mmCIF file of C-alpha atoms in Angstrom:
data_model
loop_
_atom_site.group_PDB
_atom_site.id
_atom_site.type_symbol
_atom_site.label_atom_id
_atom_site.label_comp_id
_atom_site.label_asym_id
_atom_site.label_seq_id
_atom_site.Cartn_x
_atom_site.Cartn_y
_atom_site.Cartn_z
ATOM 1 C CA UNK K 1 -77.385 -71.377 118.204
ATOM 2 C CA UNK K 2 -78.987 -68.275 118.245
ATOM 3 C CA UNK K 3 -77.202 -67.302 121.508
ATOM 4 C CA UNK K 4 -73.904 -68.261 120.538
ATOM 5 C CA UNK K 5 -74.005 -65.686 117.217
ATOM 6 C CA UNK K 6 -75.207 -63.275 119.810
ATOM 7 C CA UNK K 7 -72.190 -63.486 121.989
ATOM 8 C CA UNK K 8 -69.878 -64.076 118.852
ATOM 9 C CA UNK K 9 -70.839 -60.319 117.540
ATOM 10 C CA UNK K 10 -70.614 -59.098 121.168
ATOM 11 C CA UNK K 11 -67.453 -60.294 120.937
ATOM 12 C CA UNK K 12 -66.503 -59.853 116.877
ATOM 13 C CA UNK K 13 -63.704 -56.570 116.164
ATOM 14 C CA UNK K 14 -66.611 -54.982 114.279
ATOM 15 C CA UNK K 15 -68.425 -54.444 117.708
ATOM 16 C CA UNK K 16 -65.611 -53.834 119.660
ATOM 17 C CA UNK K 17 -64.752 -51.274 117.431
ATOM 18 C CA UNK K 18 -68.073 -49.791 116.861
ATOM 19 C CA UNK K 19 -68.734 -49.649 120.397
ATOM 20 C CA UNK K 20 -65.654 -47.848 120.833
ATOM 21 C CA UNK K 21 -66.335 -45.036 118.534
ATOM 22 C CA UNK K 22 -69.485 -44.981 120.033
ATOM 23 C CA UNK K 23 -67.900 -44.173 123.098
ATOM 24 C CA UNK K 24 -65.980 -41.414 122.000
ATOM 25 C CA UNK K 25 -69.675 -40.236 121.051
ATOM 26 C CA UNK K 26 -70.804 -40.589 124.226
ATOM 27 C CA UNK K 27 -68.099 -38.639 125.751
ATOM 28 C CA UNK K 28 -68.366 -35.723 123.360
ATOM 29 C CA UNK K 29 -72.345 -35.609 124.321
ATOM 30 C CA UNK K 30 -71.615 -35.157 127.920
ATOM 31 C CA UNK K 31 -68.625 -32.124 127.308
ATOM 32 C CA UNK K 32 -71.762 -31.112 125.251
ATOM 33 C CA UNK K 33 -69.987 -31.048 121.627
ATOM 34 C CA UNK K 34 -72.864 -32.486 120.139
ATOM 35 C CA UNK K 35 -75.581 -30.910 121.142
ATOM 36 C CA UNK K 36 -79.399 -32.521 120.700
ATOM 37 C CA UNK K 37 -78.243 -34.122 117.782
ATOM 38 C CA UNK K 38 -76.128 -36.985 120.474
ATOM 39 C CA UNK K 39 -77.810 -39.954 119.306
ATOM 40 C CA UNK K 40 -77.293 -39.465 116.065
ATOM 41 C CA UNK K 41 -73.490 -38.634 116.726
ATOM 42 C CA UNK K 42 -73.232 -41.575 118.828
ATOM 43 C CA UNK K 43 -75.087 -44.288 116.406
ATOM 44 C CA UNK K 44 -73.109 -43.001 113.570
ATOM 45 C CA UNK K 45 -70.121 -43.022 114.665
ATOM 46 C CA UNK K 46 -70.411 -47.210 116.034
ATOM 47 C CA UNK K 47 -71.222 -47.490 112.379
ATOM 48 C CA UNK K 48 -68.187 -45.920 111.178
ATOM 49 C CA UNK K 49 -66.238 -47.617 113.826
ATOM 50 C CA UNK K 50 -67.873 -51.142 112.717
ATOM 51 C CA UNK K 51 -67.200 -50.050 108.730
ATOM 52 C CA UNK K 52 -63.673 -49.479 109.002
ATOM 53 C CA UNK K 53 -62.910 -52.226 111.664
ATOM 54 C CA UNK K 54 -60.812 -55.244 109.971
ATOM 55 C CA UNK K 55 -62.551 -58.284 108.715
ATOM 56 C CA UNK K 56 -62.999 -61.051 111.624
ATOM 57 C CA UNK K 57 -60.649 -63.969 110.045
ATOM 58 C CA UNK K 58 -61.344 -67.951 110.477
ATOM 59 C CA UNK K 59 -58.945 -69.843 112.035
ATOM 60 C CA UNK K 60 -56.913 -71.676 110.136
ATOM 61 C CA UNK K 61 -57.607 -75.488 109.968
ATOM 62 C CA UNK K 62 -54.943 -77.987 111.580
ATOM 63 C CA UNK K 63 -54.607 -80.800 109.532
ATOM 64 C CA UNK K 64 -53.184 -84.405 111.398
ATOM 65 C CA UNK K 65 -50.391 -85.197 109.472
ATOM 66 C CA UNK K 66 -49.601 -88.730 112.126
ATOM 67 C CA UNK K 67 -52.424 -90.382 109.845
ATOM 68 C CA UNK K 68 -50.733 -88.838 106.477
ATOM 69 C CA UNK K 69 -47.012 -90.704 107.520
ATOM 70 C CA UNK K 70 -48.536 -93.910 108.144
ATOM 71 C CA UNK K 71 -49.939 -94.107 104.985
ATOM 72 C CA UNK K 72 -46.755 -92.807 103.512
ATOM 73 C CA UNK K 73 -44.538 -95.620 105.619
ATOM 74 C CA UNK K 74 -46.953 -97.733 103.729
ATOM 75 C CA UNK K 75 -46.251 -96.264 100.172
ATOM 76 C CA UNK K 76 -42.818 -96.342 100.591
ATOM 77 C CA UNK K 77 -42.677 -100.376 101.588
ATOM 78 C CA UNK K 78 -44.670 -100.739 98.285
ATOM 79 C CA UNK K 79 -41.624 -98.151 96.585
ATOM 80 C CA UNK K 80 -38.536 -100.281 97.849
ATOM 81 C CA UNK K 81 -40.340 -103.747 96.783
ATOM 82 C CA UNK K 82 -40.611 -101.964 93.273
ATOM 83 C CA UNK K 83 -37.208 -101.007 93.351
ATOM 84 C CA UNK K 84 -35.707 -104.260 94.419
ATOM 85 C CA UNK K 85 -37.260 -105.550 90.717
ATOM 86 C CA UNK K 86 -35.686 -103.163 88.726
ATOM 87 C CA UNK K 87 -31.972 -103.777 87.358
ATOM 88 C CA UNK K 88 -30.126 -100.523 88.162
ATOM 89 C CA UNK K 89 -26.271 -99.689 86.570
ATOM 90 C CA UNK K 90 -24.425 -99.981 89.625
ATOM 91 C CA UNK K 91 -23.828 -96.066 90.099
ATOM 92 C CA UNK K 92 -27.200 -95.486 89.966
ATOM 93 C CA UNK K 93 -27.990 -98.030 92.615
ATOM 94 C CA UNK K 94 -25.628 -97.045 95.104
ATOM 95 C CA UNK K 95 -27.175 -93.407 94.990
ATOM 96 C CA UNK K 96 -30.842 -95.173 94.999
ATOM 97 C CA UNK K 97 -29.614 -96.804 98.355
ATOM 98 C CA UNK K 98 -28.546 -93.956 99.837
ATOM 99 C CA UNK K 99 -31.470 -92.163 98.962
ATOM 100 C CA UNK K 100 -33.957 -94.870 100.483
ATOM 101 C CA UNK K 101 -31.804 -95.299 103.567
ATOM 102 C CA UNK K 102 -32.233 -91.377 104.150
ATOM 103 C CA UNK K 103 -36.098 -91.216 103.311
ATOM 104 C CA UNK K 104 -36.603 -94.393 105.932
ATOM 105 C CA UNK K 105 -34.436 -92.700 108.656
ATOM 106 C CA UNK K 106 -37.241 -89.809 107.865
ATOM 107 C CA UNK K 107 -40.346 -92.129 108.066
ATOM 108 C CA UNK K 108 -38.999 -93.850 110.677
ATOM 109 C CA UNK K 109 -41.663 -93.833 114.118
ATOM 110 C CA UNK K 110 -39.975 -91.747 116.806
ATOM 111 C CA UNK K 111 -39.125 -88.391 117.678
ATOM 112 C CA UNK K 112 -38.366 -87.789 113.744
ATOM 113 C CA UNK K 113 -41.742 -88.511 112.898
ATOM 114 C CA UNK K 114 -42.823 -85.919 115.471
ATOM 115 C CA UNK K 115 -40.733 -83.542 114.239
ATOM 116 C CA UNK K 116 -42.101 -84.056 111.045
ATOM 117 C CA UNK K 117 -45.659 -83.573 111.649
ATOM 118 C CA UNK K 118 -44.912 -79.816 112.970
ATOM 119 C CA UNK K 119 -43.790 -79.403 109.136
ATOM 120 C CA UNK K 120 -46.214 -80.155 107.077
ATOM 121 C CA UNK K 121 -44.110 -78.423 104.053
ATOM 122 C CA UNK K 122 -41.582 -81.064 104.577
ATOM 123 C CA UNK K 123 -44.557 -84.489 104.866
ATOM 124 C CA UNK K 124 -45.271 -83.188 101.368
ATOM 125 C CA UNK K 125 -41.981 -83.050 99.957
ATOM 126 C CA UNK K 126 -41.573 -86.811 101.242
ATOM 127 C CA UNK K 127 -44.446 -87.895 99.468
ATOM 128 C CA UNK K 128 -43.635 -86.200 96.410
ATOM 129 C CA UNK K 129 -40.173 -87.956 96.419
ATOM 130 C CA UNK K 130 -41.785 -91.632 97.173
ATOM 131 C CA UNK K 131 -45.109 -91.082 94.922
ATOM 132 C CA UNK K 132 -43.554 -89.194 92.404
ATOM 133 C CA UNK K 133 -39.922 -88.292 91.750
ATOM 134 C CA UNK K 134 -38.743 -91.450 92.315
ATOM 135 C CA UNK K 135 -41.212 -93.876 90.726
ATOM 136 C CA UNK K 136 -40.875 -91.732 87.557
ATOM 137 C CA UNK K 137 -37.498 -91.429 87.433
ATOM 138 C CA UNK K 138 -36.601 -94.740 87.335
ATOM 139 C CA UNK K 139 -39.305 -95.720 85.077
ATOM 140 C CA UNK K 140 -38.156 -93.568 82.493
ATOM 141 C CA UNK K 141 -34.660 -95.104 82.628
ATOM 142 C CA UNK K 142 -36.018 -98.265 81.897
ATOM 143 C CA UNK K 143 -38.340 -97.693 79.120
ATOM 144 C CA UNK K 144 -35.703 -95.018 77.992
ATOM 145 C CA UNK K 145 -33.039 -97.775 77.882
ATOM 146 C CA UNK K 146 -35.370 -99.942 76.066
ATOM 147 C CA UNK K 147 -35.112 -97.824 73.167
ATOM 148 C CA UNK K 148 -31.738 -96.878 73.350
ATOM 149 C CA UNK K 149 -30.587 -100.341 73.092
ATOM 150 C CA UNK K 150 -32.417 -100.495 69.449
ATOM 151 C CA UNK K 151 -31.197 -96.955 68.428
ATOM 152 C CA UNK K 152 -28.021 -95.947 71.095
ATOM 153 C CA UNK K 153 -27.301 -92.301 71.503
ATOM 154 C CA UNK K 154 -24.801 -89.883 72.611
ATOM 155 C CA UNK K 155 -26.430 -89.304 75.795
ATOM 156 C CA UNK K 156 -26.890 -92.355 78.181
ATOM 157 C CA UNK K 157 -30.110 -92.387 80.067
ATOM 158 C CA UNK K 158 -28.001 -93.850 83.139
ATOM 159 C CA UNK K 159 -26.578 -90.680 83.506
ATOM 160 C CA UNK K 160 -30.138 -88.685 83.259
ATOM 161 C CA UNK K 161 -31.186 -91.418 86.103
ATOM 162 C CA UNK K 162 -28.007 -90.826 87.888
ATOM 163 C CA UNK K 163 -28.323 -86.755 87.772
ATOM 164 C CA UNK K 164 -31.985 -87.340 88.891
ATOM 165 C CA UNK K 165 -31.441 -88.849 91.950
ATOM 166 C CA UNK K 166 -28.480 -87.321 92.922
ATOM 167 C CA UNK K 167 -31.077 -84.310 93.578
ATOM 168 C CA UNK K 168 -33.263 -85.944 95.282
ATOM 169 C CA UNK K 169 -30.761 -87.271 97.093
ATOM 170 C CA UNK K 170 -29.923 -83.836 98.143
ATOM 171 C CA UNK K 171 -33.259 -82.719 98.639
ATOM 172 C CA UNK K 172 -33.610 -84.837 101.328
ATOM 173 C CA UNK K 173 -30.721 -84.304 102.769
ATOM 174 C CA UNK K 174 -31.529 -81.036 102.905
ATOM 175 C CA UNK K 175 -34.691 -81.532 104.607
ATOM 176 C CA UNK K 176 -33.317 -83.764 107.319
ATOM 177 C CA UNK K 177 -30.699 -80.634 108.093
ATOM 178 C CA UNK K 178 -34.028 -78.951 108.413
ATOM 179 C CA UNK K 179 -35.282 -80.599 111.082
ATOM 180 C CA UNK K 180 -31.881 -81.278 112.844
ATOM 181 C CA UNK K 181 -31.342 -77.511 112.820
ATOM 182 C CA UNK K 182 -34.630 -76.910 114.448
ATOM 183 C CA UNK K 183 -34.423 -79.706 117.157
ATOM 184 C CA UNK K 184 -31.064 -78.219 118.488
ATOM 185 C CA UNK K 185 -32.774 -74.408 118.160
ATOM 186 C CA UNK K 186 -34.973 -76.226 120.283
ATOM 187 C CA UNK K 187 -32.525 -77.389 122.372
ATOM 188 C CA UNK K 188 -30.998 -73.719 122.824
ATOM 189 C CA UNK K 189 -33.761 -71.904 123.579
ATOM 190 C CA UNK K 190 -34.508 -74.341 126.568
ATOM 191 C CA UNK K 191 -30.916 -74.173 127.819
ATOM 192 C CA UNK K 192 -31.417 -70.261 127.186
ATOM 193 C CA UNK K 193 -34.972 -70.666 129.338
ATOM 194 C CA UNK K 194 -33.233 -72.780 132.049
ATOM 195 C CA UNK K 195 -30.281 -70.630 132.403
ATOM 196 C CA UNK K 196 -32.571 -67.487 132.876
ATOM 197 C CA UNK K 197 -34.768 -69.171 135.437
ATOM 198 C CA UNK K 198 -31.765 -69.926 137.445
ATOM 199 C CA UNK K 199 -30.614 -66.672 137.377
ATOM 200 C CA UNK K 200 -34.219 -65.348 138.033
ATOM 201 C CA UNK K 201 -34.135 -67.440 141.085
#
């Protein structure tokens, strides 16, 4: 334990930097700049080199997000036997359909799902949408239409429910552009890499 600190300083910016300051002080005691006072010169100016050397930063943790889809898959079985329980105006359901048929071409095991757990931004905005968004929206509707039926209003709540998922709809459309876009950057740059190394050659 003790050893590995040791060898973590030795090799922290702090030292590093230190020691090369220290250096410099070591240099100017031999050209004779400074004089019987070179220890001090040389100790001080490590320290100064240490002071002002940046902050040695953590890395940053990876999280597994192949553990966080499968429990998602599993949330969003529970989501679409909800959904098939609920009675829907029929505008509403067709854009409900193709909003689950685009979320399970997302969750679906594969090469998607790989894609997706390089982007953890996007994992989270899938869960939001099967968790969240879409539980709540149509929830709403229906207690929403409960009470409209004993006092109506001007302002249907199938059309809230129909605005609602029409951007979520889009929202994850958007996010499976996303990832198409970066699979065919991916695709480029290795037609780019194998193009260069045949040139190379």
């Amino acid at each position: 334990m003790a050893t590995s600190r040791a060898l973590a300083f030795l090799e922290s910016r702090k030292n590093l930097t230190g020691s090369a300051s220290a250096l410099v002080g070591l240099v100017a005691t031999f050209t004779g700049v400074a004089g019987t006072y070179w220890p001090l010169v040389v100790a001080g100016l490590y320290g100064a080199g240490a002071l002002i050397a940046p902050p040695e930063r953590p890395p940053t943790p990876a999280f597994d997000t192949t553990e966080q889809l499968t429990t998602l898959r599993a949330d969003f079985t529970t989501l679409t036997t909800y959904l098939t329980e609920v009675d829907l105006p029929p505008a509403a359901a067709g854009r409900l359909t193709e909003l689950t048929e685009v979320l399970a071409a997302l969750l679906e095991p594969g090469w998607v799902a790989d894609a997706l757990t390089q982007d953890p931004e996007a994992v989270h905005t899938l869960s939001r949408a099967i968790r969240q968004d879409i539980p709540e929206s149509v929830d709403t509707y229906v207690r929403t239409r409960w009470w409209t039926r004993l006092q109506p209003t001007t302002d249907p709540p199938e059309r809230h429910l129909e605005r609602q998922l029409t951007v979520l709809y889009d929202e994850s459309r958007t996010l499976a552009t996303a990832l198409r876009e970066a699979e065919s950057r991916r695709q480029e740059t290795h037609t780019r890499y194998l193009e260069d190394r045949n040139k190379s050659s």
